[in-house]
Amino acid sequence: MTAAAPGPDAGEFEARPVGPGESAGEEPEDTTSPALMPGDADAEASIRPRSLDEFVGQVRVREQLELVLSGAKLRGTPPDHVLLAGPPGLGKTSLAMIIAAELGAAIRLTSGPALERAGDLAAILSNLVEGDVLFIDEIHRIARPAEEMLYLAMEDFRVDVMVGKGPGATSIPLEVAPFTLVGATTRSGQLTSPLRDRFGFTAHMEFYSPGELTRVITRSATILGIDLRPDGASEIARRSRGTPRIANRLLRRVRDYAQVRADGAITVDIAHAALAVYDVDELGLDRLDRSVLGALCRSFGGGPVGLTTLAVAVGEEPSTVEEVCEPFLVRVGMLARTRQGRIATPAAWAHLGLDVGRDAATGVPVVEATLFEGLQPGG
């Protein structure tokens, strides 16, 4: 597969905005964040699957994509535009590259934030060759002028370029070679209806099971030459939040521990000890997750408490708590978001080793039992 990217190196992403909890030029402390971190791109490049057969998990999506691509190849036409929707770290970029590889086409990589003007998109579209795949990551963040240009390009394979300003401005139609757009989004709800409706196929990516993540980690370890034992792979997979990117990142951190403080082999005991060093517990919660739950239960009696107040209590920005911590805590049933504020569930109290609804210092009940469907305070 040949790849052409807007940047200096093929297959390389443009610089992305610094995300919550990150600082430019530094490795973020959050080992369990599903966002792409500095250093991840190079590490992931060597272990990306090259075909649908190599891609682990997402069984339904793989079956659907195989039908879409096989049908297009039989007809000898570019397949419908594809939208890949789902949380970060589940393999949307890998699937985009696989689509190009299965079609035997070149892929052009860019991202929504990089397309600030219609001219940026026009420059990319004008350089496409028939059958090329254009991948736009975080497509929901594309600027409105570029998005409106994209409508016509997706439907009629042409764009209208405006020349001049004011009454003398003229529109010049520019033909675009037939191509396949693959868009990836972590927030499909933010896509405008006209853009979403122009995709012929939408794939909804799901979180991975521990068994699927074990297969992902085992495959990565084989490629990277890591001595990974089956019980060690299962332990890492269990703490990876259902996300391959996190699983591979934890694998690299455990490898470092095994090489420095052990004989290099990753067993369940080595994985347990290594992940303890990186503050990743048995459920995949990290330091910040436990701080949020601790403040919610110990300082506010389980809630309800507002997001801003909770963020101040743990010394983080509200956006960090909302975007980094809450999605996973809600998914594992430890936190509930209500109109009144955030509430800790019984599972959160149990994970922290606290009695439901009792202040840890005084033992006084502080949360009404009705919040927890009949559970009595303290029991």
PDB file of N, CA and C in Angstrom, residues 10-90:
ATOM      1  N   ALA A  10       4.687  10.060   5.081  1.00  0.00           N
ATOM      2  CA  ALA A  10       3.441   9.359   4.799  1.00  0.00           C
ATOM      3  C   ALA A  10       2.996   8.604   6.037  1.00  0.00           C
ATOM      4  N   GLY A  11       1.677   8.622   6.259  1.00  0.00           N
ATOM      5  CA  GLY A  11       1.127   7.895   7.385  1.00  0.00           C
ATOM      6  C   GLY A  11       1.277   8.602   8.704  1.00  0.00           C
ATOM      7  N   GLU A  12       1.692   9.845   8.706  1.00  0.00           N
ATOM      8  CA  GLU A  12       1.925  10.544   9.957  1.00  0.00           C
ATOM      9  C   GLU A  12       0.827  11.565  10.166  1.00  0.00           C
ATOM     10  N   PHE A  13       0.386  11.704  11.403  1.00  0.00           N
ATOM     11  CA  PHE A  13      -0.660  12.656  11.714  1.00  0.00           C
ATOM     12  C   PHE A  13      -0.088  14.059  11.852  1.00  0.00           C
ATOM     13  N   GLU A  14      -0.939  15.038  11.560  1.00  0.00           N
ATOM     14  CA  GLU A  14      -0.561  16.405  11.866  1.00  0.00           C
ATOM     15  C   GLU A  14      -0.561  16.585  13.381  1.00  0.00           C
ATOM     16  N   ALA A  15       0.091  17.662  13.826  1.00  0.00           N
ATOM     17  CA  ALA A  15       0.088  17.945  15.252  1.00  0.00           C
ATOM     18  C   ALA A  15      -1.340  18.189  15.701  1.00  0.00           C
ATOM     19  N   ARG A  16      -1.731  17.555  16.820  1.00  0.00           N
ATOM     20  CA  ARG A  16      -3.079  17.738  17.322  1.00  0.00           C
ATOM     21  C   ARG A  16      -3.070  18.700  18.499  1.00  0.00           C
ATOM     22  N   PRO A  17      -4.215  19.315  18.808  1.00  0.00           N
ATOM     23  CA  PRO A  17      -4.265  20.203  19.951  1.00  0.00           C
ATOM     24  C   PRO A  17      -3.977  19.440  21.228  1.00  0.00           C
ATOM     25  N   VAL A  18      -3.369  20.117  22.192  1.00  0.00           N
ATOM     26  CA  VAL A  18      -3.083  19.500  23.470  1.00  0.00           C
ATOM     27  C   VAL A  18      -4.399  19.208  24.174  1.00  0.00           C
ATOM     28  N   GLY A  19      -4.578  17.984  24.611  1.00  0.00           N
ATOM     29  CA  GLY A  19      -5.834  17.576  25.210  1.00  0.00           C
ATOM     30  C   GLY A  19      -5.867  17.843  26.693  1.00  0.00           C
ATOM     31  N   PRO A  20      -7.024  17.570  27.320  1.00  0.00           N
ATOM     32  CA  PRO A  20      -7.163  17.794  28.742  1.00  0.00           C
ATOM     33  C   PRO A  20      -6.173  16.968  29.530  1.00  0.00           C
ATOM     34  N   GLY A  21      -5.547  17.576  30.509  1.00  0.00           N
ATOM     35  CA  GLY A  21      -4.598  16.865  31.346  1.00  0.00           C
ATOM     36  C   GLY A  21      -3.242  16.681  30.723  1.00  0.00           C
ATOM     37  N   GLU A  22      -3.012  17.270  29.533  1.00  0.00           N
ATOM     38  CA  GLU A  22      -1.732  17.131  28.867  1.00  0.00           C
ATOM     39  C   GLU A  22      -1.033  18.482  28.842  1.00  0.00           C
ATOM     40  N   SER A  23       0.262  18.442  28.644  1.00  0.00           N
ATOM     41  CA  SER A  23       1.015  19.664  28.418  1.00  0.00           C
ATOM     42  C   SER A  23       1.934  19.436  27.252  1.00  0.00           C
ATOM     43  N   ALA A  24       2.114  20.446  26.449  1.00  0.00           N
ATOM     44  CA  ALA A  24       2.870  20.298  25.212  1.00  0.00           C
ATOM     45  C   ALA A  24       4.270  19.808  25.477  1.00  0.00           C
ATOM     46  N   GLY A  25       4.685  18.779  24.715  1.00  0.00           N
ATOM     47  CA  GLY A  25       6.054  18.293  24.802  1.00  0.00           C
ATOM     48  C   GLY A  25       6.325  17.371  25.961  1.00  0.00           C
ATOM     49  N   GLU A  26       5.277  17.021  26.766  1.00  0.00           N
ATOM     50  CA  GLU A  26       5.482  16.157  27.898  1.00  0.00           C
ATOM     51  C   GLU A  26       4.593  14.934  27.782  1.00  0.00           C
ATOM     52  N   GLU A  27       5.049  13.824  28.354  1.00  0.00           N
ATOM     53  CA  GLU A  27       4.242  12.615  28.418  1.00  0.00           C
ATOM     54  C   GLU A  27       3.197  12.798  29.494  1.00  0.00           C
ATOM     55  N   PRO A  28       1.894  12.739  29.176  1.00  0.00           N
ATOM     56  CA  PRO A  28       0.880  12.912  30.181  1.00  0.00           C
ATOM     57  C   PRO A  28       0.969  11.815  31.230  1.00  0.00           C
ATOM     58  N   GLU A  29       0.555  12.139  32.471  1.00  0.00           N
ATOM     59  CA  GLU A  29       0.616  11.175  33.538  1.00  0.00           C
ATOM     60  C   GLU A  29      -0.448  10.089  33.375  1.00  0.00           C
ATOM     61  N   ASP A  30      -1.536  10.388  32.680  1.00  0.00           N
ATOM     62  CA  ASP A  30      -2.652   9.479  32.589  1.00  0.00           C
ATOM     63  C   ASP A  30      -2.337   8.322  31.655  1.00  0.00           C
ATOM     64  N   THR A  31      -1.857   7.227  32.224  1.00  0.00           N
ATOM     65  CA  THR A  31      -1.484   6.066  31.435  1.00  0.00           C
ATOM     66  C   THR A  31      -2.687   5.396  30.802  1.00  0.00           C
ATOM     67  N   THR A  32      -3.861   5.578  31.404  1.00  0.00           N
ATOM     68  CA  THR A  32      -5.050   4.878  30.931  1.00  0.00           C
ATOM     69  C   THR A  32      -5.953   5.755  30.081  1.00  0.00           C
ATOM     70  N   SER A  33      -5.461   6.893  29.595  1.00  0.00           N
ATOM     71  CA  SER A  33      -6.266   7.714  28.706  1.00  0.00           C
ATOM     72  C   SER A  33      -6.322   7.073  27.324  1.00  0.00           C
ATOM     73  N   PRO A  34      -7.522   6.996  26.708  1.00  0.00           N
ATOM     74  CA  PRO A  34      -7.614   6.414  25.369  1.00  0.00           C
ATOM     75  C   PRO A  34      -7.142   7.350  24.268  1.00  0.00           C
ATOM     76  N   ALA A  35      -6.865   8.624  24.607  1.00  0.00           N
ATOM     77  CA  ALA A  35      -6.415   9.586  23.605  1.00  0.00           C
ATOM     78  C   ALA A  35      -5.017   9.232  23.117  1.00  0.00           C
ATOM     79  N   LEU A  36      -4.703   9.653  21.880  1.00  0.00           N
ATOM     80  CA  LEU A  36      -3.385   9.400  21.310  1.00  0.00           C
ATOM     81  C   LEU A  36      -2.360  10.274  22.011  1.00  0.00           C
ATOM     82  N   MET A  37      -1.366   9.654  22.638  1.00  0.00           N
ATOM     83  CA  MET A  37      -0.341  10.363  23.394  1.00  0.00           C
ATOM     84  C   MET A  37       0.944  10.470  22.582  1.00  0.00           C
ATOM     85  N   PRO A  38       1.828  11.420  22.937  1.00  0.00           N
ATOM     86  CA  PRO A  38       3.127  11.484  22.273  1.00  0.00           C
ATOM     87  C   PRO A  38       3.861  10.148  22.405  1.00  0.00           C
ATOM     88  N   GLY A  39       4.344   9.638  21.309  1.00  0.00           N
ATOM     89  CA  GLY A  39       5.033   8.353  21.319  1.00  0.00           C
ATOM     90  C   GLY A  39       4.154   7.191  20.907  1.00  0.00           C
ATOM     91  N   ASP A  40       2.818   7.363  21.021  1.00  0.00           N
ATOM     92  CA  ASP A  40       1.918   6.275  20.647  1.00  0.00           C
ATOM     93  C   ASP A  40       1.939   6.003  19.147  1.00  0.00           C
ATOM     94  N   ALA A  41       2.010   7.087  18.348  1.00  0.00           N
ATOM     95  CA  ALA A  41       1.910   6.920  16.893  1.00  0.00           C
ATOM     96  C   ALA A  41       3.016   6.012  16.364  1.00  0.00           C
ATOM     97  N   ASP A  42       4.261   6.248  16.811  1.00  0.00           N
ATOM     98  CA  ASP A  42       5.369   5.418  16.347  1.00  0.00           C
ATOM     99  C   ASP A  42       5.224   3.980  16.820  1.00  0.00           C
ATOM    100  N   ALA A  43       4.796   3.824  18.085  1.00  0.00           N
ATOM    101  CA  ALA A  43       4.656   2.476  18.631  1.00  0.00           C
ATOM    102  C   ALA A  43       3.533   1.718  17.931  1.00  0.00           C
ATOM    103  N   GLU A  44       2.438   2.417  17.621  1.00  0.00           N
ATOM    104  CA  GLU A  44       1.299   1.751  16.994  1.00  0.00           C
ATOM    105  C   GLU A  44       1.572   1.398  15.536  1.00  0.00           C
ATOM    106  N   ALA A  45       2.420   2.174  14.878  1.00  0.00           N
ATOM    107  CA  ALA A  45       2.659   1.943  13.454  1.00  0.00           C
ATOM    108  C   ALA A  45       3.187   0.536  13.184  1.00  0.00           C
ATOM    109  N   SER A  46       4.035   0.033  14.075  1.00  0.00           N
ATOM    110  CA  SER A  46       4.651  -1.269  13.844  1.00  0.00           C
ATOM    111  C   SER A  46       3.726  -2.438  14.148  1.00  0.00           C
ATOM    112  N   ILE A  47       2.651  -2.191  14.904  1.00  0.00           N
ATOM    113  CA  ILE A  47       1.781  -3.299  15.299  1.00  0.00           C
ATOM    114  C   ILE A  47       0.390  -3.188  14.699  1.00  0.00           C
ATOM    115  N   ARG A  48       0.165  -2.210  13.822  1.00  0.00           N
ATOM    116  CA  ARG A  48      -1.156  -2.085  13.199  1.00  0.00           C
ATOM    117  C   ARG A  48      -1.448  -3.306  12.325  1.00  0.00           C
ATOM    118  N   PRO A  49      -2.649  -3.828  12.381  1.00  0.00           N
ATOM    119  CA  PRO A  49      -3.025  -4.914  11.458  1.00  0.00           C
ATOM    120  C   PRO A  49      -3.066  -4.398  10.025  1.00  0.00           C
ATOM    121  N   ARG A  50      -2.708  -5.249   9.078  1.00  0.00           N
ATOM    122  CA  ARG A  50      -2.624  -4.842   7.678  1.00  0.00           C
ATOM    123  C   ARG A  50      -3.822  -5.296   6.846  1.00  0.00           C
ATOM    124  N   SER A  51      -4.672  -6.144   7.408  1.00  0.00           N
ATOM    125  CA  SER A  51      -5.821  -6.644   6.653  1.00  0.00           C
ATOM    126  C   SER A  51      -6.954  -6.921   7.618  1.00  0.00           C
ATOM    127  N   LEU A  52      -8.152  -7.134   7.073  1.00  0.00           N
ATOM    128  CA  LEU A  52      -9.305  -7.439   7.914  1.00  0.00           C
ATOM    129  C   LEU A  52      -9.111  -8.756   8.653  1.00  0.00           C
ATOM    130  N   ASP A  53      -8.394  -9.699   8.060  1.00  0.00           N
ATOM    131  CA  ASP A  53      -8.148 -10.980   8.720  1.00  0.00           C
ATOM    132  C   ASP A  53      -7.274 -10.813   9.956  1.00  0.00           C
ATOM    133  N   GLU A  54      -6.357  -9.841   9.927  1.00  0.00           N
ATOM    134  CA  GLU A  54      -5.476  -9.612  11.071  1.00  0.00           C
ATOM    135  C   GLU A  54      -6.135  -8.773  12.153  1.00  0.00           C
ATOM    136  N   PHE A  55      -7.184  -8.060  11.809  1.00  0.00           N
ATOM    137  CA  PHE A  55      -7.828  -7.153  12.761  1.00  0.00           C
ATOM    138  C   PHE A  55      -8.597  -7.974  13.796  1.00  0.00           C
ATOM    139  N   VAL A  56      -8.289  -7.730  15.072  1.00  0.00           N
ATOM    140  CA  VAL A  56      -8.905  -8.482  16.168  1.00  0.00           C
ATOM    141  C   VAL A  56     -10.119  -7.708  16.686  1.00  0.00           C
ATOM    142  N   GLY A  57     -11.198  -8.433  16.963  1.00  0.00           N
ATOM    143  CA  GLY A  57     -12.388  -7.801  17.527  1.00  0.00           C
ATOM    144  C   GLY A  57     -13.263  -7.158  16.472  1.00  0.00           C
ATOM    145  N   GLN A  58     -14.319  -6.450  16.927  1.00  0.00           N
ATOM    146  CA  GLN A  58     -15.261  -5.761  16.036  1.00  0.00           C
ATOM    147  C   GLN A  58     -15.766  -6.710  14.950  1.00  0.00           C
ATOM    148  N   VAL A  59     -16.230  -7.878  15.366  1.00  0.00           N
ATOM    149  CA  VAL A  59     -16.608  -8.930  14.409  1.00  0.00           C
ATOM    150  C   VAL A  59     -17.684  -8.432  13.450  1.00  0.00           C
ATOM    151  N   ARG A  60     -18.701  -7.773  13.988  1.00  0.00           N
ATOM    152  CA  ARG A  60     -19.802  -7.309  13.144  1.00  0.00           C
ATOM    153  C   ARG A  60     -19.327  -6.271  12.135  1.00  0.00           C
ATOM    154  N   VAL A  61     -18.508  -5.337  12.594  1.00  0.00           N
ATOM    155  CA  VAL A  61     -17.999  -4.284  11.711  1.00  0.00           C
ATOM    156  C   VAL A  61     -17.132  -4.878  10.616  1.00  0.00           C
ATOM    157  N   ARG A  62     -16.300  -5.844  10.969  1.00  0.00           N
ATOM    158  CA  ARG A  62     -15.431  -6.466   9.964  1.00  0.00           C
ATOM    159  C   ARG A  62     -16.256  -7.186   8.897  1.00  0.00           C
ATOM    160  N   GLU A  63     -17.309  -7.873   9.317  1.00  0.00           N
ATOM    161  CA  GLU A  63     -18.165  -8.570   8.353  1.00  0.00           C
ATOM    162  C   GLU A  63     -18.851  -7.569   7.412  1.00  0.00           C
ATOM    163  N   GLN A  64     -19.358  -6.486   7.977  1.00  0.00           N
ATOM    164  CA  GLN A  64     -20.032  -5.476   7.161  1.00  0.00           C
ATOM    165  C   GLN A  64     -19.063  -4.817   6.185  1.00  0.00           C
ATOM    166  N   LEU A  65     -17.867  -4.474   6.677  1.00  0.00           N
ATOM    167  CA  LEU A  65     -16.879  -3.840   5.815  1.00  0.00           C
ATOM    168  C   LEU A  65     -16.430  -4.765   4.695  1.00  0.00           C
ATOM    169  N   GLU A  66     -16.286  -6.034   5.010  1.00  0.00           N
ATOM    170  CA  GLU A  66     -15.854  -6.988   3.986  1.00  0.00           C
ATOM    171  C   GLU A  66     -16.859  -7.045   2.846  1.00  0.00           C
ATOM    172  N   LEU A  67     -18.155  -7.002   3.188  1.00  0.00           N
ATOM    173  CA  LEU A  67     -19.187  -7.007   2.157  1.00  0.00           C
ATOM    174  C   LEU A  67     -19.150  -5.733   1.330  1.00  0.00           C
ATOM    175  N   VAL A  68     -18.991  -4.590   1.988  1.00  0.00           N
ATOM    176  CA  VAL A  68     -18.943  -3.303   1.277  1.00  0.00           C
ATOM    177  C   VAL A  68     -17.762  -3.261   0.309  1.00  0.00           C
ATOM    178  N   LEU A  69     -16.593  -3.682   0.785  1.00  0.00           N
ATOM    179  CA  LEU A  69     -15.391  -3.609  -0.043  1.00  0.00           C
ATOM    180  C   LEU A  69     -15.407  -4.659  -1.154  1.00  0.00           C
ATOM    181  N   SER A  70     -15.864  -5.857  -0.833  1.00  0.00           N
ATOM    182  CA  SER A  70     -15.904  -6.910  -1.856  1.00  0.00           C
ATOM    183  C   SER A  70     -16.878  -6.547  -2.965  1.00  0.00           C
ATOM    184  N   GLY A  71     -18.032  -5.991  -2.591  1.00  0.00           N
ATOM    185  CA  GLY A  71     -19.000  -5.584  -3.604  1.00  0.00           C
ATOM    186  C   GLY A  71     -18.448  -4.507  -4.516  1.00  0.00           C
ATOM    187  N   ALA A  72     -17.729  -3.530  -3.939  1.00  0.00           N
ATOM    188  CA  ALA A  72     -17.148  -2.456  -4.745  1.00  0.00           C
ATOM    189  C   ALA A  72     -16.087  -2.990  -5.699  1.00  0.00           C
ATOM    190  N   LYS A  73     -15.280  -3.945  -5.224  1.00  0.00           N
ATOM    191  CA  LYS A  73     -14.248  -4.498  -6.101  1.00  0.00           C
ATOM    192  C   LYS A  73     -14.853  -5.311  -7.245  1.00  0.00           C
ATOM    193  N   LEU A  74     -15.950  -6.000  -6.974  1.00  0.00           N
ATOM    194  CA  LEU A  74     -16.618  -6.748  -8.035  1.00  0.00           C
ATOM    195  C   LEU A  74     -17.192  -5.817  -9.104  1.00  0.00           C
ATOM    196  N   ARG A  75     -17.698  -4.667  -8.669  1.00  0.00           N
ATOM    197  CA  ARG A  75     -18.257  -3.698  -9.610  1.00  0.00           C
ATOM    198  C   ARG A  75     -17.198  -2.851 -10.285  1.00  0.00           C
ATOM    199  N   GLY A  76     -16.000  -2.821  -9.699  1.00  0.00           N
ATOM    200  CA  GLY A  76     -14.936  -1.995 -10.246  1.00  0.00           C
ATOM    201  C   GLY A  76     -15.141  -0.517  -9.995  1.00  0.00           C
ATOM    202  N   THR A  77     -15.840  -0.186  -8.906  1.00  0.00           N
ATOM    203  CA  THR A  77     -16.093   1.218  -8.566  1.00  0.00           C
ATOM    204  C   THR A  77     -15.631   1.476  -7.136  1.00  0.00           C
ATOM    205  N   PRO A  78     -15.356   2.739  -6.795  1.00  0.00           N
ATOM    206  CA  PRO A  78     -15.008   3.045  -5.402  1.00  0.00           C
ATOM    207  C   PRO A  78     -16.184   2.730  -4.481  1.00  0.00           C
ATOM    208  N   PRO A  79     -15.940   2.203  -3.289  1.00  0.00           N
ATOM    209  CA  PRO A  79     -17.042   1.906  -2.366  1.00  0.00           C
ATOM    210  C   PRO A  79     -17.677   3.181  -1.836  1.00  0.00           C
ATOM    211  N   ASP A  80     -18.817   3.021  -1.192  1.00  0.00           N
ATOM    212  CA  ASP A  80     -19.470   4.162  -0.565  1.00  0.00           C
ATOM    213  C   ASP A  80     -18.549   4.774   0.486  1.00  0.00           C
ATOM    214  N   HIS A  81     -18.819   6.040   0.797  1.00  0.00           N
ATOM    215  CA  HIS A  81     -18.074   6.700   1.858  1.00  0.00           C
ATOM    216  C   HIS A  81     -18.389   6.026   3.194  1.00  0.00           C
ATOM    217  N   VAL A  82     -17.372   5.918   4.042  1.00  0.00           N
ATOM    218  CA  VAL A  82     -17.477   5.146   5.279  1.00  0.00           C
ATOM    219  C   VAL A  82     -17.260   6.071   6.477  1.00  0.00           C
ATOM    220  N   LEU A  83     -18.147   5.965   7.453  1.00  0.00           N
ATOM    221  CA  LEU A  83     -18.001   6.695   8.715  1.00  0.00           C
ATOM    222  C   LEU A  83     -17.729   5.690   9.827  1.00  0.00           C
ATOM    223  N   LEU A  84     -16.626   5.879  10.532  1.00  0.00           N
ATOM    224  CA  LEU A  84     -16.258   5.024  11.661  1.00  0.00           C
ATOM    225  C   LEU A  84     -16.506   5.814  12.943  1.00  0.00           C
ATOM    226  N   ALA A  85     -17.458   5.382  13.741  1.00  0.00           N
ATOM    227  CA  ALA A  85     -17.848   6.107  14.944  1.00  0.00           C
ATOM    228  C   ALA A  85     -17.575   5.265  16.178  1.00  0.00           C
ATOM    229  N   GLY A  86     -17.054   5.905  17.210  1.00  0.00           N
ATOM    230  CA  GLY A  86     -16.803   5.189  18.451  1.00  0.00           C
ATOM    231  C   GLY A  86     -15.783   5.898  19.300  1.00  0.00           C
ATOM    232  N   PRO A  87     -15.618   5.464  20.552  1.00  0.00           N
ATOM    233  CA  PRO A  87     -14.649   6.076  21.456  1.00  0.00           C
ATOM    234  C   PRO A  87     -13.226   5.980  20.914  1.00  0.00           C
ATOM    235  N   PRO A  88     -12.320   6.827  21.403  1.00  0.00           N
ATOM    236  CA  PRO A  88     -10.934   6.782  20.914  1.00  0.00           C
ATOM    237  C   PRO A  88     -10.228   5.495  21.308  1.00  0.00           C
ATOM    238  N   GLY A  89      -9.275   5.093  20.458  1.00  0.00           N
ATOM    239  CA  GLY A  89      -8.415   3.968  20.790  1.00  0.00           C
ATOM    240  C   GLY A  89      -8.935   2.608  20.389  1.00  0.00           C
ATOM    241  N   LEU A  90     -10.043   2.538  19.628  1.00  0.00           N
ATOM    242  CA  LEU A  90     -10.636   1.246  19.288  1.00  0.00           C
ATOM    243  C   LEU A  90     -10.220   0.731  17.915  1.00  0.00           C
TER     244      LEU A  90
END
